[in-house]
Coordinates of C-alpha atoms in Angstrom, one line a residue:
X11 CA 83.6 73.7 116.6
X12 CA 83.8 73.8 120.5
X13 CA 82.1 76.3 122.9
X14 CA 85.6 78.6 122.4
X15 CA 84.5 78.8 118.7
X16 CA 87.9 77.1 117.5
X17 CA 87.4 74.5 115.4
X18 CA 88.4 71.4 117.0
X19 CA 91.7 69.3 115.3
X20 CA 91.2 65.9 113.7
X21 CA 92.2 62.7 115.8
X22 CA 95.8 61.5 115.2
X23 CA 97.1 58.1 115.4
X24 CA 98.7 59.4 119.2
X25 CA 95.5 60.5 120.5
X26 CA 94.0 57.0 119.7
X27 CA 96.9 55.4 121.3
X28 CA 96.3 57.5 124.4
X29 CA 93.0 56.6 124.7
X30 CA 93.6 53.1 124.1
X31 CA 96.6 53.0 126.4
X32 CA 99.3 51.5 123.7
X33 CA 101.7 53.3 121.8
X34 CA 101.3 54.6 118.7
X35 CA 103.2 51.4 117.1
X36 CA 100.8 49.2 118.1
X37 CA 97.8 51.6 116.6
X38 CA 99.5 51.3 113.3
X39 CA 100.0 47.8 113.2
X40 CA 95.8 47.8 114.3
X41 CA 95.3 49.8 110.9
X42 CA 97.3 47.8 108.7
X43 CA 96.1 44.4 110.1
X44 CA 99.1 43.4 111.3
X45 CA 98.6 39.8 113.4
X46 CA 100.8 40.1 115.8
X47 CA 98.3 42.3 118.0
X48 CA 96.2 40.4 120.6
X49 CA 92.2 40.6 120.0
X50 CA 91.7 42.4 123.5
X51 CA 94.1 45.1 122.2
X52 CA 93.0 44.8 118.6
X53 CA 89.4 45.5 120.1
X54 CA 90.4 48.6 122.3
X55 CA 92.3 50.6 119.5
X56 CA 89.4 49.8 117.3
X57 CA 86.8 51.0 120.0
X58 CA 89.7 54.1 120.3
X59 CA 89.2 54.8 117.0
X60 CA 85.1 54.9 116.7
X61 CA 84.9 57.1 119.9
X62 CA 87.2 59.8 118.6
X63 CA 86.4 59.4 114.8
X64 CA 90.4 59.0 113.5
X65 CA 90.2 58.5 110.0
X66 CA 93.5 56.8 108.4
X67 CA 95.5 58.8 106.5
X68 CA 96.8 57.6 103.3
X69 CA 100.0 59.0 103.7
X70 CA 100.8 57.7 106.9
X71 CA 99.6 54.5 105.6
X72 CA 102.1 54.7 102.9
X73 CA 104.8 55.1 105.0
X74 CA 103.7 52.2 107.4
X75 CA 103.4 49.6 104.6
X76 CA 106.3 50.7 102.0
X77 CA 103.9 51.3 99.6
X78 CA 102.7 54.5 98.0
X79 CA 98.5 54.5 98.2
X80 CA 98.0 56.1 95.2
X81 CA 96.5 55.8 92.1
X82 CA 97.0 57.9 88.8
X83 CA 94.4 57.5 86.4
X84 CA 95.3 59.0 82.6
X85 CA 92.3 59.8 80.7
X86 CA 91.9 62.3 77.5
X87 CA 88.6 63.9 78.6
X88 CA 87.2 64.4 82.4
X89 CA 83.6 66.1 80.8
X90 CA 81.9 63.2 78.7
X91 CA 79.1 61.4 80.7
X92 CA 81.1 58.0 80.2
X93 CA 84.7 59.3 81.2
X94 CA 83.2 61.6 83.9
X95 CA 81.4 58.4 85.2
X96 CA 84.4 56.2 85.1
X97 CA 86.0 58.8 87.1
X98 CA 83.9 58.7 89.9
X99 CA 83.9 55.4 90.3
X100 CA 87.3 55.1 90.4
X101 CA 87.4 58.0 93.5
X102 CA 84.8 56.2 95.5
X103 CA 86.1 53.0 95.4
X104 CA 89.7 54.4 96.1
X105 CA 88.1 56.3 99.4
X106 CA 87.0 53.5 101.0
X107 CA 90.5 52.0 100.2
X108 CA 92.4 55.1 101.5
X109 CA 93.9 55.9 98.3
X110 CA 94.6 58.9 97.3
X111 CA 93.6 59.5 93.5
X112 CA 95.5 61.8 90.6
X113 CA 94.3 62.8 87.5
X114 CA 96.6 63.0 84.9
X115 CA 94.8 65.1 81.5
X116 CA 95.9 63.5 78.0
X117 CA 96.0 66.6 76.0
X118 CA 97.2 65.1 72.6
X119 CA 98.1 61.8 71.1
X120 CA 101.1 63.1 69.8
X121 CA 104.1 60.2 71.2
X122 CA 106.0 62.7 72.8
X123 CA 103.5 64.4 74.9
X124 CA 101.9 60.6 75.7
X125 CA 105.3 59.4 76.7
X126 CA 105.8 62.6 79.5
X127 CA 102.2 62.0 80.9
X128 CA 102.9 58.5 81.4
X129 CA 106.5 59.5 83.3
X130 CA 104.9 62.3 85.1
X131 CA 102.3 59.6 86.6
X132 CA 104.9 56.6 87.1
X133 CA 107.2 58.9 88.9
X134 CA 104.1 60.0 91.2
X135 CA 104.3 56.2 92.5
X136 CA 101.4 53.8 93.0
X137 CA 99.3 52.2 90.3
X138 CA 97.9 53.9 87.0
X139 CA 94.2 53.2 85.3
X140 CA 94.3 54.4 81.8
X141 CA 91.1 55.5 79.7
X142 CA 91.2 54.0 76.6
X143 CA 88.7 55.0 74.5
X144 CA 90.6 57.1 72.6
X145 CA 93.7 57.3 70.1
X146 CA 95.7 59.1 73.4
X147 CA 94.2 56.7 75.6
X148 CA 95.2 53.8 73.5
X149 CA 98.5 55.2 73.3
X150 CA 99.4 55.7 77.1
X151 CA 98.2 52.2 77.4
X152 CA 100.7 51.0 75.0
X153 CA 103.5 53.4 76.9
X154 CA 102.9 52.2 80.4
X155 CA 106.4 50.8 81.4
X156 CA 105.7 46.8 82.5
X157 CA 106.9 47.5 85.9
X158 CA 103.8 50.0 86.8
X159 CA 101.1 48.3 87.5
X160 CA 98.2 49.4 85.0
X161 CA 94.1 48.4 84.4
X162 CA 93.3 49.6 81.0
X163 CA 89.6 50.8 80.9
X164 CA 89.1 49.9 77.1
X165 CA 86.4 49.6 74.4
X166 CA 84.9 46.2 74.0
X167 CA 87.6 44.1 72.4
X168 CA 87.6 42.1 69.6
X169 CA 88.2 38.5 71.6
X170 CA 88.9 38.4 75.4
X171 CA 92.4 39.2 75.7
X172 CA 95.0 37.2 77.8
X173 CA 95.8 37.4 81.5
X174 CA 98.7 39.8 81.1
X175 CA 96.4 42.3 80.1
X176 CA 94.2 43.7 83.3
X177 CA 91.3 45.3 81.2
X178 CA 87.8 46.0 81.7
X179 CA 85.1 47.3 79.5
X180 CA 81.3 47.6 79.0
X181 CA 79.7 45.0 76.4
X182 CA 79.1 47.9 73.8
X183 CA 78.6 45.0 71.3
X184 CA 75.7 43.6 73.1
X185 CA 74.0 47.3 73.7
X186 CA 74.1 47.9 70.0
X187 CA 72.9 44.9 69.0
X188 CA 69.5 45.0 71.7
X189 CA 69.0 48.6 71.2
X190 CA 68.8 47.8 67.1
X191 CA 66.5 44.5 67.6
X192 CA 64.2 46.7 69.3
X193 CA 64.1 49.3 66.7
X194 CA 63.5 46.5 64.3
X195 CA 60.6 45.0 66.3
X196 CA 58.8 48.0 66.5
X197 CA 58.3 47.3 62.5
X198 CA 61.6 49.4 61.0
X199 CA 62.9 48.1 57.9
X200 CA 66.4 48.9 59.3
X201 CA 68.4 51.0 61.1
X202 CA 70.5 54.2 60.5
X203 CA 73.4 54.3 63.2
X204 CA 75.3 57.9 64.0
X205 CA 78.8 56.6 65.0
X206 CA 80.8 58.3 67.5
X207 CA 84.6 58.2 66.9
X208 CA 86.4 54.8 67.9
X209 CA 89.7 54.5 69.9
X210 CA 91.1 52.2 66.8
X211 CA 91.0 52.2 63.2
X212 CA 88.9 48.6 63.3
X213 CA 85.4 48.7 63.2
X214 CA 84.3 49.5 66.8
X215 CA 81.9 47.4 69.1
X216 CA 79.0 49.2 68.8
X217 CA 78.8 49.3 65.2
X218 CA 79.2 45.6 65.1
X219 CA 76.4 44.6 67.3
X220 CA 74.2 47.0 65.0
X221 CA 75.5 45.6 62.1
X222 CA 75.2 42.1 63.3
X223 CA 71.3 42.3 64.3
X224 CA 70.5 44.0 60.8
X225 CA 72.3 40.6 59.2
X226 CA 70.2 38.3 61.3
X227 CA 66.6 40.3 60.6
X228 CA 68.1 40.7 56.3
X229 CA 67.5 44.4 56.8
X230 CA 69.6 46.8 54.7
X231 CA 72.8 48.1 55.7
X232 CA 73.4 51.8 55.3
X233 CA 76.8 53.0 56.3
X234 CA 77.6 54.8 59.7
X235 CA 77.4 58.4 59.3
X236 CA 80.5 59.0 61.2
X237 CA 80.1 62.0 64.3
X238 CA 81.6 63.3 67.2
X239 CA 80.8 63.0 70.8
X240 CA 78.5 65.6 71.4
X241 CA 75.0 67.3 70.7
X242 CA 76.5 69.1 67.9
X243 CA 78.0 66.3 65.8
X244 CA 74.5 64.8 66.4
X245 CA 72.9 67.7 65.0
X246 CA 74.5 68.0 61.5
X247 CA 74.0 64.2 61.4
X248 CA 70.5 64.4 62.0
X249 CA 70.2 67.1 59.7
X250 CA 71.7 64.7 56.6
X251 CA 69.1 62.2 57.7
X252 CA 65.9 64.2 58.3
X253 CA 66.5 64.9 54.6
X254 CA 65.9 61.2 53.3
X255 CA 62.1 60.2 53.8
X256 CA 63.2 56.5 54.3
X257 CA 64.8 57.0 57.7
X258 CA 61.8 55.8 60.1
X259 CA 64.6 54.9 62.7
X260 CA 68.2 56.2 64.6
X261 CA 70.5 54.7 66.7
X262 CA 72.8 57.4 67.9
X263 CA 76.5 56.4 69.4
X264 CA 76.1 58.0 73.0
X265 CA 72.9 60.0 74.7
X266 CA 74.6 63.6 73.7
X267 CA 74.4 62.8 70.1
X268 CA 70.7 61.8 70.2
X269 CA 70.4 65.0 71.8
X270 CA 71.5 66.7 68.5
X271 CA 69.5 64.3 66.5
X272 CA 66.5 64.8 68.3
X273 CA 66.6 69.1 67.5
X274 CA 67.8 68.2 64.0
X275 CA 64.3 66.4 63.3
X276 CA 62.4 68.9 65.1
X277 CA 64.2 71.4 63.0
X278 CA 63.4 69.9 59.7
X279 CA 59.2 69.2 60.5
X280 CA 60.0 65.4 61.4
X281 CA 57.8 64.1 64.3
X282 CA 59.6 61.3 67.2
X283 CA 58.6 58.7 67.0
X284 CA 55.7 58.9 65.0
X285 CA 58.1 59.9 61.4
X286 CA 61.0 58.8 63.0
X287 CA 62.4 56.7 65.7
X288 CA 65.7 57.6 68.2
X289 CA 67.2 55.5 70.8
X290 CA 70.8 56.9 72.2
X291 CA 73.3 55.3 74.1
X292 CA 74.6 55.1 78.1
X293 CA 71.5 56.3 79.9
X294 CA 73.2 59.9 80.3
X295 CA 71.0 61.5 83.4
X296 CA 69.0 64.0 80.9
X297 CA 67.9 61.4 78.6
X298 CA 65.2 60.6 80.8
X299 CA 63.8 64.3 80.7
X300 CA 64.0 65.1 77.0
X301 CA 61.3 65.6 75.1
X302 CA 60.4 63.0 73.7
X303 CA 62.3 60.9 76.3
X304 CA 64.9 59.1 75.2
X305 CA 65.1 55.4 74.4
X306 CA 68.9 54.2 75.1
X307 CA 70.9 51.3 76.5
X308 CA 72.3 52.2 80.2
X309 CA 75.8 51.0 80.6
X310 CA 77.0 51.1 84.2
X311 CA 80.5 53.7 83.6
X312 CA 80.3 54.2 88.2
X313 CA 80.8 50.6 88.1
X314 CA 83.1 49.7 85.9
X315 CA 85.5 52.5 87.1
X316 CA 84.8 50.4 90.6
X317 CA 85.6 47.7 88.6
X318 CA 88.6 49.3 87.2
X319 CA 90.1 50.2 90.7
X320 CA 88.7 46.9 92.4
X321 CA 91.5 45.2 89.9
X322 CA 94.3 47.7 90.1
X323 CA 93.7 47.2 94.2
X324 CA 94.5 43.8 93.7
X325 CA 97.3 44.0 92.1
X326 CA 98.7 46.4 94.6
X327 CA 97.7 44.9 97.5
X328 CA 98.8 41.4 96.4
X329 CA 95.8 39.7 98.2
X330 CA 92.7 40.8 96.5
X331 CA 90.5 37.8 94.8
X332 CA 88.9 39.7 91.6
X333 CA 88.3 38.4 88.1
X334 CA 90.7 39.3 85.7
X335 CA 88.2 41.3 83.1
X336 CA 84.9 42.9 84.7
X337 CA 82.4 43.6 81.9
X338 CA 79.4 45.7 82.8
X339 CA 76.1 43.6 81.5
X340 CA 74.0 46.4 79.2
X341 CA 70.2 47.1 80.0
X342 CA 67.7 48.6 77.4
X343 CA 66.1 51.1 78.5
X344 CA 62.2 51.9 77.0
X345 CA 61.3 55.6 77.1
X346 CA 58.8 57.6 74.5
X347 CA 61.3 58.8 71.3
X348 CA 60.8 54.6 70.1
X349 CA 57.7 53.3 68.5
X350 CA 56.3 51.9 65.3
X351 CA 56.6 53.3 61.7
X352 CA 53.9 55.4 60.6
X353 CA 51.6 53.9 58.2
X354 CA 52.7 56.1 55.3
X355 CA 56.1 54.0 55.3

């Protein structure tokens, strides 16, 4: 506020031409970069612009460049740790950009009410980032018209996919597989795995890379017991396994599942980690202050939305240097709910 008590009106693009002493064309072709602005000028709008703190607005820029600076992202679920964390990696990447950002909310698979999302966000303009870690989010991917430009944030695929398809993912493959080596190096004879639900009917990444590191240590294969996403899929999981005396060890799908587990054991008498061993999934902020803490595999979602946007921005901009698929590296992450069988197994 000023000493009147009115609160004092942003900058606009006239006032920094004022102050620089150009018109308000040349401060616009300043913003946009045009090059037909000498540096002495370039340098005074730009000192303009510190001193009286004008931030660009994307609309304006829209209207200066012919192009909308916007991006609609399509996702089933805005609450999950991994599509919350997507999200806002996606906004801050898009702030520094100037774009605005739309959320568009997935509320069922069914074709028809996939097919009037997707309109509703290619009639808003700009580019579209689709969450695809669900059947609707698989879906809108597949609906997106090939004019609109579109990142798919995916699962893992199966094989890296071509050029013509801008994805990015995390290497769930790769998490699984560390997260169950360590479980088996701690002295498990295997590894039960709680599955949370896949975006396809194949088998997903995760339970491939625990499936693959049983092979390679010959350590029996039990099948997935098949969950949900949160605490309390985790829980009636945990409660089928508690009951068998041979489970010494748990890999859970995400961090809210091993949550569930983790009450499901205490529930039923069963010690962590000294009857049984958990390690979760993502590195979910409250895994690290559960009791026990959680053992899990941190997968960068902030970055890979960055990631996500980074891609789409290139697209839109036509300039932007970025690799066609990002994949965010996994890191295991050692906490106290891992640790060697007990001597009675």
């Amino acid at each position: 506020m000023n000493v009147t008590g009115h609160t004092r009106r942003p900058a606009s693009i006239r006032d920094v031409a004022t102050a620089a002493g150009v018109s308000y064309q040349t401060v616009s072709r300043v913003i946009n970069g045009h090059p037909s602005v000498r540096p002495s000028t370039r340098e005074r709008v730009l000192a303009a612009i510190d001193e009286l703190g004008f931030r660009r607005n994307a609309t304006a820029l829209a209207l200066a460049s012919g192009r909308s600076r916007a991006v609609t992202v399509l996702t089933a679920n805005t609450t999950h740790y991994g599509y919350a964390s997507i999200l806002q990696g996606i906004e801050e990447a898009a702030r520094a950009a100037s774009y605005a950002v739309g959320i568009g909310v997935l509320e069922s698979a069914d074709d028809a009410a996939v097919a009037a999302e997707v309109q509703r966000a290619a009639d808003a303009g700009g580019g579209l980032i689709v969450i695809a870690y669900d059947p609707a989010g698989v879906r809108a991917l597949g609906a997106v018209p090939s004019a609109l430009p579109v990142v798919g944030v995916v699962e893992t695929p199966a094989s890296p996919p071509g050029g013509d398809r801008p994805w990015v993912w995390t290497d769930d493959r790769e998490a699984a597989y560390q997260a169950t080596r360590h479980l088996l190096s701690l002295g498990h004879e295997t590894v039960r795995y709680v599955a949370i639900p896949s975006s396809t009917r194949r088998t997903s990444a995760r339970t491939s890379g625990w499936r693959q590191a049983l092979k390679e240590a010959g350590a029996p294969e039990f099948r997935p017991v098949q969950s949900s996403w949160g605490p309390a899929g985790g829980h009636a999981a945990g409660l089928k396994l508690a009951g068998d005396p041979s489970v010494t060890a748990i890999l859970c799908g995400n961090d809210d599942l091993a949550l569930g587990v983790l009450r499901a054991l205490h529930e039923s008498g069963r010690s962590v980690p000294g009857d049984v061993s958990v390690a979760g999934f993502d590195d979910a902020p409250h895994s690290a202050f559960l009791t026990p803490s959680l053992t899990t595999v941190r997968l960068d979602f902030t970055g890979l939305g960055r990631s996500a946007f980074a891609l789409l921005h290139g697209v839109l901009e036509e300039s932007a240097q970025v690799a066609p698929h990002p994949v965010s590296v996994p890191e295991l992450v050692l906490r106290e709910s891992s640790g060697p069988p007990s001597a009675e197994h």
